[in-house]
PDB file of C-alpha atoms in Angstrom:
ATOM      1  CA  MET A   1     211.001  84.716  17.161  1.00  0.00           C
ATOM      2  CA  TYR A   2     210.665  83.275  13.643  1.00  0.00           C
ATOM      3  CA  LYS A   3     214.409  83.887  13.093  1.00  0.00           C
ATOM      4  CA  LEU A   4     215.095  81.246  15.719  1.00  0.00           C
ATOM      5  CA  PHE A   5     213.480  78.658  13.452  1.00  0.00           C
ATOM      6  CA  LEU A   6     215.703  79.809  10.575  1.00  0.00           C
ATOM      7  CA  ASN A   7     218.860  79.116  12.562  1.00  0.00           C
ATOM      8  CA  PRO A   8     220.464  75.919  11.216  1.00  0.00           C
ATOM      9  CA  PHE A   9     221.742  74.943  14.681  1.00  0.00           C
ATOM     10  CA  PHE A  10     218.297  75.303  16.244  1.00  0.00           C
ATOM     11  CA  LEU A  11     216.657  73.429  13.368  1.00  0.00           C
ATOM     12  CA  THR A  12     219.173  70.603  13.702  1.00  0.00           C
ATOM     13  CA  ILE A  13     218.584  70.297  17.444  1.00  0.00           C
ATOM     14  CA  LEU A  14     214.826  70.353  16.882  1.00  0.00           C
ATOM     15  CA  LEU A  15     214.841  67.796  14.063  1.00  0.00           C
ATOM     16  CA  ALA A  16     217.432  65.491  15.616  1.00  0.00           C
ATOM     17  CA  GLY A  17     216.154  65.625  19.186  1.00  0.00           C
ATOM     18  CA  LEU A  18     212.428  65.554  18.591  1.00  0.00           C
ATOM     19  CA  GLY A  19     212.647  63.271  15.577  1.00  0.00           C
ATOM     20  CA  THR A  20     214.728  60.698  17.418  1.00  0.00           C
ATOM     21  CA  GLN A  21     212.454  60.717  20.463  1.00  0.00           C
ATOM     22  CA  ILE A  22     209.359  60.273  18.272  1.00  0.00           C
ATOM     23  CA  ILE A  23     210.983  57.349  16.445  1.00  0.00           C
ATOM     24  CA  LYS A  24     211.998  55.865  19.807  1.00  0.00           C
ATOM     25  CA  ILE A  25     208.410  56.154  21.096  1.00  0.00           C
ATOM     26  CA  LEU A  26     206.969  54.584  17.947  1.00  0.00           C
ATOM     27  CA  ILE A  27     209.388  51.647  18.130  1.00  0.00           C
ATOM     28  CA  TYR A  28     208.721  51.135  21.839  1.00  0.00           C
ATOM     29  CA  ARG A  29     204.936  51.434  21.511  1.00  0.00           C
ATOM     30  CA  PHE A  30     204.815  49.092  18.529  1.00  0.00           C
ATOM     31  CA  LYS A  31     206.998  46.555  20.299  1.00  0.00           C
ATOM     32  CA  HIS A  32     205.179  46.692  23.669  1.00  0.00           C
ATOM     33  CA  LYS A  33     201.714  47.737  22.416  1.00  0.00           C
ATOM     34  CA  GLN A  34     201.279  50.473  25.027  1.00  0.00           C
ATOM     35  CA  SER A  35     199.645  53.880  24.777  1.00  0.00           C
ATOM     36  CA  PHE A  36     201.586  57.146  24.453  1.00  0.00           C
ATOM     37  CA  HIS A  37     202.261  59.400  27.442  1.00  0.00           C
ATOM     38  CA  LEU A  38     203.793  62.883  27.245  1.00  0.00           C
ATOM     39  CA  LYS A  39     206.585  61.789  29.626  1.00  0.00           C
ATOM     40  CA  ASP A  40     207.699  59.333  26.915  1.00  0.00           C
ATOM     41  CA  LEU A  41     209.290  62.258  25.043  1.00  0.00           C
ATOM     42  CA  PHE A  42     211.923  62.352  27.794  1.00  0.00           C
ATOM     43  CA  VAL A  43     212.747  58.633  28.004  1.00  0.00           C
ATOM     44  CA  THR A  44     216.455  57.792  27.904  1.00  0.00           C
ATOM     45  CA  GLY A  45     218.089  54.700  26.488  1.00  0.00           C
ATOM     46  CA  GLY A  46     216.786  52.522  23.691  1.00  0.00           C
ATOM     47  CA  MET A  47     216.741  52.695  19.902  1.00  0.00           C
ATOM     48  CA  PRO A  48     217.795  55.124  18.496  1.00  0.00           C
ATOM     49  CA  SER A  49     220.125  57.110  20.754  1.00  0.00           C
ATOM     50  CA  SER A  50     218.982  60.724  21.063  1.00  0.00           C
ATOM     51  CA  HIS A  51     222.337  61.682  22.630  1.00  0.00           C
ATOM     52  CA  SER A  52     224.071  60.396  19.508  1.00  0.00           C
ATOM     53  CA  SER A  53     221.570  62.066  17.224  1.00  0.00           C
ATOM     54  CA  LEU A  54     221.942  65.474  18.860  1.00  0.00           C
ATOM     55  CA  MET A  55     225.725  65.365  19.003  1.00  0.00           C
ATOM     56  CA  ALA A  56     226.236  63.992  15.486  1.00  0.00           C
ATOM     57  CA  GLY A  57     223.786  66.604  14.221  1.00  0.00           C
ATOM     58  CA  PHE A  58     225.564  69.379  16.096  1.00  0.00           C
ATOM     59  CA  THR A  59     228.962  68.281  14.797  1.00  0.00           C
ATOM     60  CA  THR A  60     227.679  68.013  11.216  1.00  0.00           C
ATOM     61  CA  ILE A  61     225.931  71.397  11.200  1.00  0.00           C
ATOM     62  CA  THR A  62     229.031  72.982  12.717  1.00  0.00           C
ATOM     63  CA  PHE A  63     231.123  71.604   9.862  1.00  0.00           C
ATOM     64  CA  LEU A  64     228.577  72.640   7.213  1.00  0.00           C
ATOM     65  CA  THR A  65     228.307  76.213   8.506  1.00  0.00           C
ATOM     66  CA  GLU A  66     231.785  76.866   9.934  1.00  0.00           C
ATOM     67  CA  GLY A  67     234.096  74.492   8.054  1.00  0.00           C
ATOM     68  CA  SER A  68     237.216  72.967   9.602  1.00  0.00           C
ATOM     69  CA  THR A  69     237.542  75.460  12.443  1.00  0.00           C
ATOM     70  CA  PRO A  70     238.645  74.897  16.043  1.00  0.00           C
ATOM     71  CA  LEU A  71     234.946  74.920  16.971  1.00  0.00           C
ATOM     72  CA  PHE A  72     234.321  71.988  14.641  1.00  0.00           C
ATOM     73  CA  PHE A  73     237.174  69.999  16.184  1.00  0.00           C
ATOM     74  CA  LEU A  74     235.840  70.801  19.653  1.00  0.00           C
ATOM     75  CA  THR A  75     232.443  69.384  18.665  1.00  0.00           C
ATOM     76  CA  ILE A  76     234.161  66.218  17.410  1.00  0.00           C
ATOM     77  CA  ALA A  77     235.872  65.789  20.787  1.00  0.00           C
ATOM     78  CA  LEU A  78     232.669  66.406  22.757  1.00  0.00           C
ATOM     79  CA  THR A  79     230.713  64.063  20.501  1.00  0.00           C
ATOM     80  CA  ALA A  80     233.286  61.299  20.949  1.00  0.00           C
ATOM     81  CA  ILE A  81     233.130  61.683  24.745  1.00  0.00           C
ATOM     82  CA  ILE A  82     229.327  61.629  24.850  1.00  0.00           C
ATOM     83  CA  LEU A  83     228.971  58.681  22.460  1.00  0.00           C
ATOM     84  CA  ARG A  84     231.576  56.690  24.386  1.00  0.00           C
ATOM     85  CA  ASP A  85     229.769  57.490  27.628  1.00  0.00           C
ATOM     86  CA  ALA A  86     226.416  56.389  26.186  1.00  0.00           C
ATOM     87  CA  MET A  87     227.838  52.990  25.193  1.00  0.00           C
ATOM     88  CA  GLY A  88     230.235  52.518  28.092  1.00  0.00           C
ATOM     89  CA  VAL A  89     229.584  54.122  31.450  1.00  0.00           C
ATOM     90  CA  ARG A  90     225.801  54.487  31.102  1.00  0.00           C
ATOM     91  CA  ARG A  91     225.464  50.970  29.705  1.00  0.00           C
ATOM     92  CA  THR A  92     227.466  49.472  32.581  1.00  0.00           C
ATOM     93  CA  ALA A  93     225.553  51.485  35.195  1.00  0.00           C
ATOM     94  CA  GLY A  94     222.278  50.312  33.653  1.00  0.00           C
ATOM     95  CA  GLU A  95     223.330  46.677  33.763  1.00  0.00           C
ATOM     96  CA  GLU A  96     224.243  47.119  37.441  1.00  0.00           C
ATOM     97  CA  GLY A  97     220.811  48.673  38.078  1.00  0.00           C
ATOM     98  CA  LEU A  98     219.165  45.668  36.449  1.00  0.00           C
ATOM     99  CA  THR A  99     221.187  43.292  38.637  1.00  0.00           C
ATOM    100  CA  ILE A 100     220.303  45.270  41.782  1.00  0.00           C
ATOM    101  CA  ASN A 101     216.608  45.056  40.884  1.00  0.00           C
ATOM    102  CA  LEU A 102     216.846  41.289  40.409  1.00  0.00           C
ATOM    103  CA  LEU A 103     218.477  40.973  43.835  1.00  0.00           C
ATOM    104  CA  ILE A 104     215.849  43.218  45.450  1.00  0.00           C
ATOM    105  CA  LYS A 105     213.041  41.197  43.878  1.00  0.00           C
ATOM    106  CA  LYS A 106     214.548  37.937  45.109  1.00  0.00           C
ATOM    107  CA  LEU A 107     215.757  38.970  48.580  1.00  0.00           C
ATOM    108  CA  HIS A 108     213.391  41.826  49.545  1.00  0.00           C
ATOM    109  CA  PRO A 109     210.212  41.674  47.417  1.00  0.00           C
ATOM    110  CA  GLY A 110     208.549  44.523  49.368  1.00  0.00           C
ATOM    111  CA  ILE A 111     211.203  47.094  48.446  1.00  0.00           C
ATOM    112  CA  LYS A 112     210.558  49.311  45.438  1.00  0.00           C
ATOM    113  CA  PRO A 113     213.017  48.599  42.571  1.00  0.00           C
ATOM    114  CA  VAL A 114     215.562  51.263  41.624  1.00  0.00           C
ATOM    115  CA  HIS A 115     215.140  53.201  38.376  1.00  0.00           C
ATOM    116  CA  TYR A 116     217.736  52.383  35.752  1.00  0.00           C
ATOM    117  CA  SER A 117     218.423  52.991  32.097  1.00  0.00           C
ATOM    118  CA  LEU A 118     220.548  50.551  30.143  1.00  0.00           C
ATOM    119  CA  GLY A 119     222.391  53.168  28.107  1.00  0.00           C
ATOM    120  CA  HIS A 120     222.978  52.297  24.467  1.00  0.00           C
ATOM    121  CA  THR A 121     224.340  49.529  22.299  1.00  0.00           C
ATOM    122  CA  PRO A 122     226.720  50.399  19.440  1.00  0.00           C
ATOM    123  CA  LYS A 123     223.855  49.816  16.968  1.00  0.00           C
ATOM    124  CA  GLN A 124     221.610  52.329  18.792  1.00  0.00           C
ATOM    125  CA  VAL A 125     224.430  54.885  18.779  1.00  0.00           C
ATOM    126  CA  LEU A 126     225.096  54.314  15.064  1.00  0.00           C
ATOM    127  CA  VAL A 127     221.430  54.748  14.101  1.00  0.00           C
ATOM    128  CA  GLY A 128     221.148  57.855  16.286  1.00  0.00           C
ATOM    129  CA  SER A 129     224.287  59.305  14.705  1.00  0.00           C
ATOM    130  CA  ILE A 130     222.940  58.722  11.198  1.00  0.00           C
ATOM    131  CA  LEU A 131     219.664  60.440  12.136  1.00  0.00           C
ATOM    132  CA  GLY A 132     221.629  63.392  13.516  1.00  0.00           C
ATOM    133  CA  LEU A 133     223.727  63.681  10.381  1.00  0.00           C
ATOM    134  CA  VAL A 134     220.615  63.579   8.176  1.00  0.00           C
ATOM    135  CA  SER A 135     218.874  66.158  10.403  1.00  0.00           C
ATOM    136  CA  ALA A 136     221.831  68.523  10.054  1.00  0.00           C
ATOM    137  CA  VAL A 137     221.957  68.185   6.269  1.00  0.00           C
ATOM    138  CA  ILE A 138     218.189  68.801   6.028  1.00  0.00           C
ATOM    139  CA  SER A 139     218.468  71.849   8.320  1.00  0.00           C
ATOM    140  CA  TYR A 140     221.371  73.206   6.313  1.00  0.00           C
ATOM    141  CA  LEU A 141     219.538  72.767   3.007  1.00  0.00           C
ATOM    142  CA  ILE A 142     216.363  74.384   4.388  1.00  0.00           C
ATOM    143  CA  THR A 143     218.223  77.452   5.622  1.00  0.00           C
ATOM    144  CA  LEU A 144     220.350  77.621   2.465  1.00  0.00           C
ATOM    145  CA  PHE A 145     217.206  77.537   0.320  1.00  0.00           C
ATOM    146  CA  LEU A 146     215.357  80.125   2.437  1.00  0.00           C
ATOM    147  CA  PHE A 147     218.274  82.545   2.613  1.00  0.00           C
ATOM    148  CA  SER A 148     218.998  82.268  -1.109  1.00  0.00           C
ATOM    149  CA  ARG A 149     215.383  83.270  -1.841  1.00  0.00           C
ATOM    150  CA  ASN A 150     215.129  86.019   0.819  1.00  0.00           C
ATOM    151  CA  PRO A 151     218.254  88.197   0.925  1.00  0.00           C
TER     152      PRO A 151
END
């Protein structure tokens, strides 16, 4: 089981995913002065983008461990699709959800509003991507250091 934590891909996913969500919670809680709930670890949207963090981290660790292989270029393509989706499709769908809720509130106040997530702004995607890149480099250096000391 401990070998799982020595895997640079697993470490990157753990650092990027969990780290980004914790930062997102701290920003949200500081801004809105609300208490923490466990479900907050799974919140989507907002600053920074965890989708961007995970994918940028995955792409970076793939390059650091595998080099310029077809797998690396595949991760670039998947990352580009996911980041574009986070800023485009999900953002547009979220704005439509917000508009629907405003209409419901005005026309039918007794109806429960629909759940929506606004997706991400380019700034949120950029910050998430930087966090992912940093997470991958840290993971790579940790595993490089551990494996150089323990053959």
